[in-house]
PDB file of C-alpha atoms and ligand atoms in Angstrom:
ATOM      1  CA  UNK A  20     -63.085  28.096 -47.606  1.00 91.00           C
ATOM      2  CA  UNK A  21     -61.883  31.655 -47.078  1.00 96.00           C
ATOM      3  CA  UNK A  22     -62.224  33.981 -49.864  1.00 97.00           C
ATOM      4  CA  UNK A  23     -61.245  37.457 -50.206  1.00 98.00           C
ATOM      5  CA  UNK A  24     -61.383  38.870 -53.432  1.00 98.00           C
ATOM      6  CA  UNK A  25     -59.763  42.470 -53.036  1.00 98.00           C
ATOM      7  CA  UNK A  26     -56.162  43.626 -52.328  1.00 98.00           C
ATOM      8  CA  UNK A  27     -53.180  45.172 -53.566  1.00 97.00           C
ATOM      9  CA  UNK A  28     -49.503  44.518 -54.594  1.00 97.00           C
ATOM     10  CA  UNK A  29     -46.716  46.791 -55.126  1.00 95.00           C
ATOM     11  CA  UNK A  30     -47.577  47.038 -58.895  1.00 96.00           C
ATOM     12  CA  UNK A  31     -49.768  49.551 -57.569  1.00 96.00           C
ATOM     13  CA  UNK A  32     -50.318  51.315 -54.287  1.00 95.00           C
ATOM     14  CA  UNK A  33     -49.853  48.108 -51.797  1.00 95.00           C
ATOM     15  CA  UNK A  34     -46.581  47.729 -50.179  1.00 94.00           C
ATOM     16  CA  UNK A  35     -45.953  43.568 -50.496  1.00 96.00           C
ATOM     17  CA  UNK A  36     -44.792  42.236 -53.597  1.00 96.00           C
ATOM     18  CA  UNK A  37     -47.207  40.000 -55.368  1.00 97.00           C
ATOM     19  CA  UNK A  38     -45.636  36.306 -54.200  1.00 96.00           C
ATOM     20  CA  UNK A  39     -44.951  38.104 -50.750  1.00 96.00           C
ATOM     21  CA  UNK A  40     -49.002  39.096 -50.745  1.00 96.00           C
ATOM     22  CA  UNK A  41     -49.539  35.491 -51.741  1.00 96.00           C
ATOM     23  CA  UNK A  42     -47.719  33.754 -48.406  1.00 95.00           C
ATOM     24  CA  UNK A  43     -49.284  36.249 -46.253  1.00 96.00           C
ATOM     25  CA  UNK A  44     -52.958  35.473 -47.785  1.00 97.00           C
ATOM     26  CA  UNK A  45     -51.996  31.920 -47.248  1.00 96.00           C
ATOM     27  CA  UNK A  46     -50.620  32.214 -43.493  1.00 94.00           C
ATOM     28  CA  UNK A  47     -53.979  33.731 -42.543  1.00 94.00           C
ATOM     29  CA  UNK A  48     -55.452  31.104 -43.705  1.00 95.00           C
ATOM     30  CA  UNK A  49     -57.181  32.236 -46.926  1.00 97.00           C
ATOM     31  CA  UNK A  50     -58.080  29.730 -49.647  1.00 97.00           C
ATOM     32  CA  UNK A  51     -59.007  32.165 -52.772  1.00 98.00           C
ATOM     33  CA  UNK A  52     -57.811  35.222 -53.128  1.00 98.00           C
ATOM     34  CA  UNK A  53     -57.827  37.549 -55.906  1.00 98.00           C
ATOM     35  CA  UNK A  54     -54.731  40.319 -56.610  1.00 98.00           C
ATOM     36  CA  UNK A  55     -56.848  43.695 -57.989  1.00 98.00           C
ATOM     37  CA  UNK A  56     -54.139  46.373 -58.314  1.00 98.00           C
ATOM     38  CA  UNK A  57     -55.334  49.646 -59.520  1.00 98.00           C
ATOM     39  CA  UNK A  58     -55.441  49.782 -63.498  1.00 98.00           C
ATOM     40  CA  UNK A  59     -52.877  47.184 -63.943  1.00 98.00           C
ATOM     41  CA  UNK A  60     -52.671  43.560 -64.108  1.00 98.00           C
ATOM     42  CA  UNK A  61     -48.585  43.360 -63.995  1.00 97.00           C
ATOM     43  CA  UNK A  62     -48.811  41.614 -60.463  1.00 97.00           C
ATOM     44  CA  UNK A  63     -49.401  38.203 -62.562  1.00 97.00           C
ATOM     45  CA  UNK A  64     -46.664  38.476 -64.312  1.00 95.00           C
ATOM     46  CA  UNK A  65     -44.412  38.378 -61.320  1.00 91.00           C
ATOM     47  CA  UNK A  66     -45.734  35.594 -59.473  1.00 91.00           C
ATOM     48  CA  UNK A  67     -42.905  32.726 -58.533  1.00 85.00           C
ATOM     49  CA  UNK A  68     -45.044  29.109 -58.628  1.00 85.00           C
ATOM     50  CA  UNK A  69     -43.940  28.271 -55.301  1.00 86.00           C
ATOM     51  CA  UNK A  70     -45.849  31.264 -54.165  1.00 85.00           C
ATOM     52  CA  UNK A  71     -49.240  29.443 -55.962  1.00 87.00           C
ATOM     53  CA  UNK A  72     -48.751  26.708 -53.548  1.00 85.00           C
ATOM     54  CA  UNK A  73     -52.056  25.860 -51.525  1.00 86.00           C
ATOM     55  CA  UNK A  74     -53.748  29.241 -52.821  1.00 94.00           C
ATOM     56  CA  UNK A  75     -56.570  29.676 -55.512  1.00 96.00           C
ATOM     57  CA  UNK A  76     -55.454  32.399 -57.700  1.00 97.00           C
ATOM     58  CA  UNK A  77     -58.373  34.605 -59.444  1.00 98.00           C
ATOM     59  CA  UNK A  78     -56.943  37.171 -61.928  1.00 98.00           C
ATOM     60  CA  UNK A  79     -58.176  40.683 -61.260  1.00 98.00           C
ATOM     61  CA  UNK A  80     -57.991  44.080 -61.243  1.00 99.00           C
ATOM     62  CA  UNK A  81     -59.711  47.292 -59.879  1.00 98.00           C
ATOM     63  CA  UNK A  82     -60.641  50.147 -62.461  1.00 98.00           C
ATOM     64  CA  UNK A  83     -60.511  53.388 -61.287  1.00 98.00           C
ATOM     65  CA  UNK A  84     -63.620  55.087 -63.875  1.00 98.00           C
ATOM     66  CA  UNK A  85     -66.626  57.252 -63.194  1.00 97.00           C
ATOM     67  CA  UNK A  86     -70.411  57.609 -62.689  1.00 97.00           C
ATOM     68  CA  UNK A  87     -71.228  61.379 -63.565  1.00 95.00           C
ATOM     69  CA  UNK A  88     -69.373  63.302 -61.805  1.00 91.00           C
ATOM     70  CA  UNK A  89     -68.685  60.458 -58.847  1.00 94.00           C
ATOM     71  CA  UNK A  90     -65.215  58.592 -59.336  1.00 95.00           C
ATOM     72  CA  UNK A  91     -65.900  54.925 -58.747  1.00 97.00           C
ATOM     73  CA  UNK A  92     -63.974  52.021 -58.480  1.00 98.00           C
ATOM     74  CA  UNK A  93     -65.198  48.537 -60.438  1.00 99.00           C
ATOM     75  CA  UNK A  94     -63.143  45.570 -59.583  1.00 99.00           C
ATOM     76  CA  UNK A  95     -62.788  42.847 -62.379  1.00 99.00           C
ATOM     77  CA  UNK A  96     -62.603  39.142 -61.307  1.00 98.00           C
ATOM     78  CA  UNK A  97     -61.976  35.687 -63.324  1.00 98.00           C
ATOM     79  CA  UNK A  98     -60.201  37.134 -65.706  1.00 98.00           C
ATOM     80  CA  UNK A  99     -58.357  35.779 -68.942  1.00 98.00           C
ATOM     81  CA  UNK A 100     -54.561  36.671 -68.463  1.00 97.00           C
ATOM     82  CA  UNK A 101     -54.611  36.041 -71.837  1.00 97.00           C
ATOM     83  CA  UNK A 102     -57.198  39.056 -73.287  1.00 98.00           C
ATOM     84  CA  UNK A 103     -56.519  41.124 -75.585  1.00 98.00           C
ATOM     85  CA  UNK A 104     -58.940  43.507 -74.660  1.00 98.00           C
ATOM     86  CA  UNK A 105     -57.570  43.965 -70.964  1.00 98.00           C
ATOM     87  CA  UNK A 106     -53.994  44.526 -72.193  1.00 98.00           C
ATOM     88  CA  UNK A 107     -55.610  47.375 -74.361  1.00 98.00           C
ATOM     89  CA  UNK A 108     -57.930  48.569 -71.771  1.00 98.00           C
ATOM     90  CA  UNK A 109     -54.937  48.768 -69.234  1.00 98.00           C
ATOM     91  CA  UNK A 110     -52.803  50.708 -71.802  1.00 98.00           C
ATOM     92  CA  UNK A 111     -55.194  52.997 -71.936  1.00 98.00           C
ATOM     93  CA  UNK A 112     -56.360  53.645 -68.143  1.00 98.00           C
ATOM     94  CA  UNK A 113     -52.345  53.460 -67.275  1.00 97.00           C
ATOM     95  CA  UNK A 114     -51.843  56.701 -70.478  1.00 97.00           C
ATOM     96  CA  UNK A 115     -54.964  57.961 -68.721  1.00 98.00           C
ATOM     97  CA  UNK A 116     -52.919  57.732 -65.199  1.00 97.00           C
ATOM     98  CA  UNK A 117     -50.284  59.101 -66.372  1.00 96.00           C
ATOM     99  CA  UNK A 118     -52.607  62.161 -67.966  1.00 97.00           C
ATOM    100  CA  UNK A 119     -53.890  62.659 -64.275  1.00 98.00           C
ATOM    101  CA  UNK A 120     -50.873  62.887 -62.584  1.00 97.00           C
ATOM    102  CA  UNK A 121     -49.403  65.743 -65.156  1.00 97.00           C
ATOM    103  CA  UNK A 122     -53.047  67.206 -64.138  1.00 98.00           C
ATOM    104  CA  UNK A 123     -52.819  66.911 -60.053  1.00 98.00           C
ATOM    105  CA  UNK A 124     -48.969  67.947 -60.101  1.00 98.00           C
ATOM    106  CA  UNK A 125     -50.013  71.391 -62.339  1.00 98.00           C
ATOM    107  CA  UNK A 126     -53.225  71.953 -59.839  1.00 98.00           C
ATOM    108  CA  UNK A 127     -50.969  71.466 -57.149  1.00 98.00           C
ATOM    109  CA  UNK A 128     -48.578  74.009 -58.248  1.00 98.00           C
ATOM    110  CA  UNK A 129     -51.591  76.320 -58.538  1.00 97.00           C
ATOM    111  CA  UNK A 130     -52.297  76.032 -55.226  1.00 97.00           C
ATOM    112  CA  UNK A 131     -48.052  77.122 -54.647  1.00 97.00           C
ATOM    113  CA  UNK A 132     -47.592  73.719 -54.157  1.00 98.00           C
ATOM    114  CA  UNK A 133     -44.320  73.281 -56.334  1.00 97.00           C
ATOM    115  CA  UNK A 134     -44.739  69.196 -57.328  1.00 96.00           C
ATOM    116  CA  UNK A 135     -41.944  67.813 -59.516  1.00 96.00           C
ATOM    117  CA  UNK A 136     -43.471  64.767 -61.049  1.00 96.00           C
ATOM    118  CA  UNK A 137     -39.996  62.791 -61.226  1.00 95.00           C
ATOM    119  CA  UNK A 138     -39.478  63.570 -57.214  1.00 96.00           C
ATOM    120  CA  UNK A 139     -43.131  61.578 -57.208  1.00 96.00           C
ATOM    121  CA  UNK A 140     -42.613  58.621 -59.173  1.00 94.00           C
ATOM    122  CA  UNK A 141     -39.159  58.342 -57.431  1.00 93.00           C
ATOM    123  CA  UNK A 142     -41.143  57.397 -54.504  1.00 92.00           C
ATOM    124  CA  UNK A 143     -43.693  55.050 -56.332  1.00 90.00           C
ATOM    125  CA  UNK A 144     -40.881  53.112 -57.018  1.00 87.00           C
ATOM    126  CA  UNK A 145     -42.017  52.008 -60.749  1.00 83.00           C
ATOM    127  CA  UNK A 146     -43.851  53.565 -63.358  1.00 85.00           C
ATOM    128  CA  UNK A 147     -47.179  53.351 -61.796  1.00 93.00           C
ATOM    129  CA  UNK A 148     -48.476  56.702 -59.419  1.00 96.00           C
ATOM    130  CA  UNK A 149     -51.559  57.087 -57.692  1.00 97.00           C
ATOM    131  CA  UNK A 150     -52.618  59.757 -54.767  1.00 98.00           C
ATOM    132  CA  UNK A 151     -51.143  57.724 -52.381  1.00 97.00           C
ATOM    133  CA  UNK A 152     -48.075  58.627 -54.304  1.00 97.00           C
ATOM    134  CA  UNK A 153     -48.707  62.454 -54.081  1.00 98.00           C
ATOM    135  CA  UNK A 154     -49.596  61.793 -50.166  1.00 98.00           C
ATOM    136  CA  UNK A 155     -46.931  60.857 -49.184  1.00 97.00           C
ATOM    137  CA  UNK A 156     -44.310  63.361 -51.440  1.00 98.00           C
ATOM    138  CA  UNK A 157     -46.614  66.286 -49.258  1.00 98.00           C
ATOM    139  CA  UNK A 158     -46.239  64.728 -46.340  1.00 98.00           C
ATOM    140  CA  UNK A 159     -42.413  64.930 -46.953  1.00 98.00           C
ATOM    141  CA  UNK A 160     -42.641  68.434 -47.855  1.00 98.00           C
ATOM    142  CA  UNK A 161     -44.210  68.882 -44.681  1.00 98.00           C
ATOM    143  CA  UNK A 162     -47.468  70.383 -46.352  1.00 98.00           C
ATOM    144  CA  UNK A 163     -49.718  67.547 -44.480  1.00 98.00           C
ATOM    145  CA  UNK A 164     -48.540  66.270 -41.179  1.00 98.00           C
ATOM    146  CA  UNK A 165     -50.030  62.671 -42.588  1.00 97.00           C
ATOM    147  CA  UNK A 166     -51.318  60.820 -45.499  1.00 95.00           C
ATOM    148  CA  UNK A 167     -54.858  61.646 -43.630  1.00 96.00           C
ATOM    149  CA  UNK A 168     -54.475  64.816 -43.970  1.00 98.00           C
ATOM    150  CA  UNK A 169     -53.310  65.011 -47.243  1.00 98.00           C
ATOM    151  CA  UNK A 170     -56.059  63.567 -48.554  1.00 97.00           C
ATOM    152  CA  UNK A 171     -58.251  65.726 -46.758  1.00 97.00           C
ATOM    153  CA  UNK A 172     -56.504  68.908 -47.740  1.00 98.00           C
ATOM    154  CA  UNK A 173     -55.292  68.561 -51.498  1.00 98.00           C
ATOM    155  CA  UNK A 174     -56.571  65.236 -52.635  1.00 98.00           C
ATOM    156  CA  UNK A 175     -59.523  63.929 -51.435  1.00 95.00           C
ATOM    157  CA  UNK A 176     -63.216  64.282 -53.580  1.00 91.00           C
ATOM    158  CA  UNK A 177     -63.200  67.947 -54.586  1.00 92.00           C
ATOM    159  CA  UNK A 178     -59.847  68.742 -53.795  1.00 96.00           C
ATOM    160  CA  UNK A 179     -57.304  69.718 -55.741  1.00 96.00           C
ATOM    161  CA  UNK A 180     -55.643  66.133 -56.433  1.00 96.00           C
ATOM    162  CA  UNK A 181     -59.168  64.580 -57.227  1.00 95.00           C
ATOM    163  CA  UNK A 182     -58.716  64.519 -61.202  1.00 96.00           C
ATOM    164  CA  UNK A 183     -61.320  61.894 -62.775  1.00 93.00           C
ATOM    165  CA  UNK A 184     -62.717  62.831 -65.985  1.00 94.00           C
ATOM    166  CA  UNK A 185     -59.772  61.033 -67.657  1.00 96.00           C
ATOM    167  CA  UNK A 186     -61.133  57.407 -66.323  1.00 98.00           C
ATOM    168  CA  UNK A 187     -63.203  55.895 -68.609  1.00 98.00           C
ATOM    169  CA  UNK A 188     -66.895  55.961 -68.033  1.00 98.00           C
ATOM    170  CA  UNK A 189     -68.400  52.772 -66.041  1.00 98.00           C
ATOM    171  CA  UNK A 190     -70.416  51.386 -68.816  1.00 98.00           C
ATOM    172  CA  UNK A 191     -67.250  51.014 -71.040  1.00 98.00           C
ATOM    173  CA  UNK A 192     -65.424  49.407 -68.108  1.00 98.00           C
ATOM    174  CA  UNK A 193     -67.942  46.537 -67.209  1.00 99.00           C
ATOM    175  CA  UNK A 194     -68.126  46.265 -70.956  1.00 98.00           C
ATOM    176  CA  UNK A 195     -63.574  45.773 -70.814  1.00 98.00           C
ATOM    177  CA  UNK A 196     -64.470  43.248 -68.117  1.00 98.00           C
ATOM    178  CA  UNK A 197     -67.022  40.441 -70.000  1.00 98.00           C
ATOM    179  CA  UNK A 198     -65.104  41.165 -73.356  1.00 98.00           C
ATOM    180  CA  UNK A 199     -61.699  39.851 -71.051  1.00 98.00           C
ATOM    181  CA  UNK A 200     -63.568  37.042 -69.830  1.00 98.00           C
ATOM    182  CA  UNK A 201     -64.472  38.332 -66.337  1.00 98.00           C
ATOM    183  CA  UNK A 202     -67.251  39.380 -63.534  1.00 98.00           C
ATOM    184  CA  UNK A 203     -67.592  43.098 -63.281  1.00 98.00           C
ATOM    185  CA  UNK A 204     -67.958  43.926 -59.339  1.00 99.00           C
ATOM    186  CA  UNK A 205     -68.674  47.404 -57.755  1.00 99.00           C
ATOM    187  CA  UNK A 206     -66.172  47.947 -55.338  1.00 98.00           C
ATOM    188  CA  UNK A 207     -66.332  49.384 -51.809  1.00 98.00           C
ATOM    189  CA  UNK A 208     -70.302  50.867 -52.108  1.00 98.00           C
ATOM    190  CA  UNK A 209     -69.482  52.219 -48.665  1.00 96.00           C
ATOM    191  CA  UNK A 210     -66.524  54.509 -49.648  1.00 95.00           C
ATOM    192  CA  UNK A 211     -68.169  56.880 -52.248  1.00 95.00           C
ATOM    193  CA  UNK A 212     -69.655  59.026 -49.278  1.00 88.00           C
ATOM    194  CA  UNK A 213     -73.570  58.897 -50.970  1.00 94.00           C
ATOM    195  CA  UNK A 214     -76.605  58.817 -49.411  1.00 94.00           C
ATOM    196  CA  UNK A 215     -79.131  56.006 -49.846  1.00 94.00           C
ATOM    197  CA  UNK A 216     -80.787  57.492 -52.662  1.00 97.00           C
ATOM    198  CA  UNK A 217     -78.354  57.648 -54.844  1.00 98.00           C
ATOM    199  CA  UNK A 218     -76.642  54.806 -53.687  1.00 98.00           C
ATOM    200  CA  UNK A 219     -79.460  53.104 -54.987  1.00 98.00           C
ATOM    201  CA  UNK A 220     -79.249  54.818 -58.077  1.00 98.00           C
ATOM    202  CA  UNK A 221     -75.760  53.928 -58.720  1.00 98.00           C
ATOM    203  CA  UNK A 222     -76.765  49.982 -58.027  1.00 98.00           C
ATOM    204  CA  UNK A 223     -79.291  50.481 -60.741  1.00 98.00           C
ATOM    205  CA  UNK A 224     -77.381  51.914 -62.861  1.00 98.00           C
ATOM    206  CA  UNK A 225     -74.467  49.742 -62.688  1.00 98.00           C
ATOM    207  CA  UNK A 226     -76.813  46.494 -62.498  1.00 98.00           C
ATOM    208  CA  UNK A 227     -78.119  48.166 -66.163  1.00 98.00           C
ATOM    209  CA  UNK A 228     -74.907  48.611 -67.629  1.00 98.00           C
ATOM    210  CA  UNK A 229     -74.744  44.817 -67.126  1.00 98.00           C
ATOM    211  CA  UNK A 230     -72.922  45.108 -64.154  1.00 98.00           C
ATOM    212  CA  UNK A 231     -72.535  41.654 -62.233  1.00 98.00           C
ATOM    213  CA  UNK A 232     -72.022  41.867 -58.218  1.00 98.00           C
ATOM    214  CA  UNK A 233     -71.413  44.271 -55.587  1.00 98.00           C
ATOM    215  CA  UNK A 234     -68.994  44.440 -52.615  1.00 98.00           C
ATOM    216  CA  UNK A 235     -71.046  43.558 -50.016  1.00 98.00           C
ATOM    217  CA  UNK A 236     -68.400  43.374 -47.249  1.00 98.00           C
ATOM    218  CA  UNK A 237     -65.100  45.463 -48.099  1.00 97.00           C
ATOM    219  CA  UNK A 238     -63.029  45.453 -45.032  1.00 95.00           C
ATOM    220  CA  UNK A 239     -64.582  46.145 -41.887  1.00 91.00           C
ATOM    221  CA  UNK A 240     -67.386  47.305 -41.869  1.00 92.00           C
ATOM    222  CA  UNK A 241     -70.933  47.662 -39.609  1.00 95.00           C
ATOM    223  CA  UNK A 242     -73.171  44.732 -39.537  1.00 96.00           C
ATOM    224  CA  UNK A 243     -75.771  46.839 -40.735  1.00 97.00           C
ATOM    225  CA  UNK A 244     -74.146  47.870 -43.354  1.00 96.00           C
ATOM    226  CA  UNK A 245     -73.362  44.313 -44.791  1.00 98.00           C
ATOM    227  CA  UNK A 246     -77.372  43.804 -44.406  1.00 98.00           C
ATOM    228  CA  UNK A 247     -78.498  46.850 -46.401  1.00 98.00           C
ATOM    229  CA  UNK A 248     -75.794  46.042 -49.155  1.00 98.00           C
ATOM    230  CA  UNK A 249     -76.874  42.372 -48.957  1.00 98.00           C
ATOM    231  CA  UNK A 250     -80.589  43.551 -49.687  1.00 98.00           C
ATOM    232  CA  UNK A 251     -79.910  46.229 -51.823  1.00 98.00           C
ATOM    233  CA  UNK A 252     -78.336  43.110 -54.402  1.00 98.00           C
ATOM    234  CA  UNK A 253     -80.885  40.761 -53.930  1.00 98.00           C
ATOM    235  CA  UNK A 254     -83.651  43.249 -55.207  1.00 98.00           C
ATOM    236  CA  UNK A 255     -81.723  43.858 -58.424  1.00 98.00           C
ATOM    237  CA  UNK A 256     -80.204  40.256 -59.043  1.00 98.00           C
ATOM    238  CA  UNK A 257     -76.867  41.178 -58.521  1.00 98.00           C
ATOM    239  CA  UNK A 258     -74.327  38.726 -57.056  1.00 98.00           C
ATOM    240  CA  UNK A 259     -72.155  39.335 -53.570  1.00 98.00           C
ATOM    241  CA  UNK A 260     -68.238  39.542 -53.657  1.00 98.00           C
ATOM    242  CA  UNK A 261     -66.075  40.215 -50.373  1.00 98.00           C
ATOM    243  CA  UNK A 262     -62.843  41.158 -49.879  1.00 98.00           C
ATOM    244  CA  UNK A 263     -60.227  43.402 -47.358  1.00 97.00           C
ATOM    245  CA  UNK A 264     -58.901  45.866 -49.483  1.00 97.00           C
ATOM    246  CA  UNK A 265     -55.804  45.177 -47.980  1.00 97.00           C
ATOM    247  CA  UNK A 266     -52.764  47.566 -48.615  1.00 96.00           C
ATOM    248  CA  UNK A 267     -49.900  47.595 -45.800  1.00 95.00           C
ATOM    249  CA  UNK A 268     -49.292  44.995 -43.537  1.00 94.00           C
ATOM    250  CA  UNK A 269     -49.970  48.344 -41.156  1.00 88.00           C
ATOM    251  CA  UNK A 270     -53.017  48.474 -42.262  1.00 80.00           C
ATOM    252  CA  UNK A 271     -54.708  46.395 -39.433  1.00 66.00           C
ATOM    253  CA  UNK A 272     -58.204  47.243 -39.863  1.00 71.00           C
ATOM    254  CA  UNK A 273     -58.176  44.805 -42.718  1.00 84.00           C
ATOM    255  CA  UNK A 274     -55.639  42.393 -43.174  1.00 93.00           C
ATOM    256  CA  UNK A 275     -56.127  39.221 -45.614  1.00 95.00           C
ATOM    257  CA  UNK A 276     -58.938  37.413 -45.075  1.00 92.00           C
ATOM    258  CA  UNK A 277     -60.252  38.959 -41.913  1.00 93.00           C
ATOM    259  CA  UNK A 278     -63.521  39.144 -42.973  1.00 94.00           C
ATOM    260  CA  UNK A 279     -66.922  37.638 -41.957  1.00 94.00           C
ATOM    261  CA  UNK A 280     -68.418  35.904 -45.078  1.00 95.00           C
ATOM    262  CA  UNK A 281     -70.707  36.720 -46.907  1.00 97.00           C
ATOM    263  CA  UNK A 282     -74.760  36.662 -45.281  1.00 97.00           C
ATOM    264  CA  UNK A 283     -77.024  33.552 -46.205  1.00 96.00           C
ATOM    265  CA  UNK A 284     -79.584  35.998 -48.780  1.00 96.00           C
ATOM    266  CA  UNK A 285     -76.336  36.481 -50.722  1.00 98.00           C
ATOM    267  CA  UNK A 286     -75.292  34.586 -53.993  1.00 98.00           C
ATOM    268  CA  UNK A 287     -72.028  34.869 -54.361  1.00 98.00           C
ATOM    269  CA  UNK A 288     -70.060  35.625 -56.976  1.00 98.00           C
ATOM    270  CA  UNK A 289     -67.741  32.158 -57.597  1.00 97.00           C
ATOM    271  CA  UNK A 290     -70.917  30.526 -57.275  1.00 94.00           C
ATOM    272  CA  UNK A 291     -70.093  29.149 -60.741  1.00 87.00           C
ATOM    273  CA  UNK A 292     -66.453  29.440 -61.535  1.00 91.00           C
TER     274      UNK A 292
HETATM  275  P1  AMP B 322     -55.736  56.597 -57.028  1.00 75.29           P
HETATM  276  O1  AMP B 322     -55.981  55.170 -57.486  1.00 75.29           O
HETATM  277  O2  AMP B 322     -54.456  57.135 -57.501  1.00 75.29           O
HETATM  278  O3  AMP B 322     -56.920  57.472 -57.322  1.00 75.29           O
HETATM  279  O4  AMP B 322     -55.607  56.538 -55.452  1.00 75.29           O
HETATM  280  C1  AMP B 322     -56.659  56.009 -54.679  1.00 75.29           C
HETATM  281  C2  AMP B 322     -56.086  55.255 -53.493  1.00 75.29           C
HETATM  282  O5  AMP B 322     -55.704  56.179 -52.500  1.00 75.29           O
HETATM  283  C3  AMP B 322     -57.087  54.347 -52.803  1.00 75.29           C
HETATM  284  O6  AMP B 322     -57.143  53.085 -53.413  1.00 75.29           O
HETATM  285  C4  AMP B 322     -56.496  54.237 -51.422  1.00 75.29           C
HETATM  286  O7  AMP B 322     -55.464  53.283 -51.426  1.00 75.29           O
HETATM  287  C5  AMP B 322     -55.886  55.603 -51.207  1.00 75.29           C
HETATM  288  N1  AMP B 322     -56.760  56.520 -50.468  1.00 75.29           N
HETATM  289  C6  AMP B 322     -57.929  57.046 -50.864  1.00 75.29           C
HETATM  290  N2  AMP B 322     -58.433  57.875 -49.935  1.00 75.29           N
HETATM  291  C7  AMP B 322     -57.562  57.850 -48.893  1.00 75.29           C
HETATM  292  C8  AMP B 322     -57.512  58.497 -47.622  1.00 75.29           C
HETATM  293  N3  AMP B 322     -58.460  59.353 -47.227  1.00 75.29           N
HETATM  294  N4  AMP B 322     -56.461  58.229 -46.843  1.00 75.29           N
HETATM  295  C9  AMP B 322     -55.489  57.377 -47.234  1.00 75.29           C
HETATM  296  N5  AMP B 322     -55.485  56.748 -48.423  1.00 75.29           N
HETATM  297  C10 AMP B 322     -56.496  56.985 -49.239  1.00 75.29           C
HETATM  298 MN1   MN B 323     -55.357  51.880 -53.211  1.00 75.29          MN
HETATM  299 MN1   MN B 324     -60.896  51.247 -54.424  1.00 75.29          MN
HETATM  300 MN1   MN B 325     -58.751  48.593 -53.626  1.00 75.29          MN
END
């Protein structure tokens, strides 16, 4: 059994289509696999069944929200398509979206940084934008010589692009989750750049807020790092989830699946779907 719990379609910032994500996760070999686009669950609506062939399918999602002044991400997993509460809850985090970018193109433009919003959503394709969005328009514009560098210069944490009092605090979004049925996970502990401290704060707060797992291998990642995460969830009770992360077939530092599982002090989080 292969698992991998994390990853993106082109309803949001991944570049496969959602059946197209599905064949690739089952070519490598993966056996349960969960779509989490950013803030939006319209990847399951596109899904041809001939795509479902041989795969497990887990409805999810990751919600962009905040702890204090920390944007976080909290994936939701198992849950019902059918919810009333997630449609609402992703009606408002895609107005909120929406909100952000009218915020990062105007702080942008601050900066002399002329951003027509309709030149960015031309390149996201749909209706949905993120940063990646905004990278890549700069990039274009030739004000970052890569997406890298974008991010480091005008969108990263504290930069101009890094708008995130709009998201919805992280208590109401684990709440979202179990009223829709589902597992709230913290995503990707590694990514928010804290020290142990307060990473340790944010597991207790998260586990208090009735938080259910933690990502305790996103992508690749140090051995070590997978231990501490590992131990840091069995203190508090909280389950294990894995899962790449996966974006761009590019992106070869985590394609589907290519993860170790999950270490034997762990208890994962299917453990009773
Ligand atoms: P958003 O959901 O609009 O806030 O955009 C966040 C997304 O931007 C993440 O999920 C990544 O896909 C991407 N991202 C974040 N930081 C970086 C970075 N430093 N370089 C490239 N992509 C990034
Ligand atoms: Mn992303
Ligand atoms: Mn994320
Ligand atoms: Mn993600």
């Amino acid at each position: 059994m292969t698992f991998d719990l994390h990853c993106h379609s082109n309803a949001s910032d991944g570049s496969l289509s959602p059946s197209d994500l599905l064949y690739r996760a089952t070519s490598q070999g993966v056996t349960t696999l969960s779509i989490t686009d950013h803030d939006t669950m319209s990847a399951y609506e596109e899904i041809d069944d001939g795509a479902l062939h041989r795969i497990n399918l887990v409805p999810g999602i990751e919600f962009s929200t905040r702890w204090g002044k920390t944007g976080i991400h909290i994936v939701g997993l198992n849950l019902d398509l059918d919810s009333e509460r997630l449609r609402e809850s992703v009606r408002l985090q895609t107005a909120a979206r929406r909100e952000r970018a009218i915020r990062i193109a105007e702080n942008l433009a601050k900066l002399g940084i002329e951003t027509p919003l309709c030149e960015v959503q031309n390149l996201a394709g749909g209706n949905y934008i993120g940063r990646p969005h905004f990278a890549r328009y700069l990039v274009n514009r030739g004000w970052a010589k890569d997406t890298k560098q974008a991010f480091k210069r005008y969108l990263g944490a504290g930069k101009a692009g890094d708008v995130k009092f709009l998201w919805a605090p992280y208590e109401q979004v684990v709440g979202w989750i179990h009223e829709s049925g589902g597992v709230a996970v913290l995503a990707h502990p590694a990514k928010y750049t804290l020290g142990r401290t307060r990473l340790g704060m944010l597991f207790d707060d998260f586990k208090d807020a009735g938080g259910d797992a933690v990502e305790v291998i996103s992508g690749r990642q140090t051995q070590d790092l997978t231990d501490q995460f590992a131990k840091m969830c069995e203190a508090r009770g909280l389950r294990a989830s894995l899962g790449s992360d996966f974006h761009h077939p590019d992106q070869s530092w985590a394609d589907l699946g290519r993860i170790p599982g999950l270490p034997k002090r762990c208890k994962p989080v299917w453990e009773d779907w």
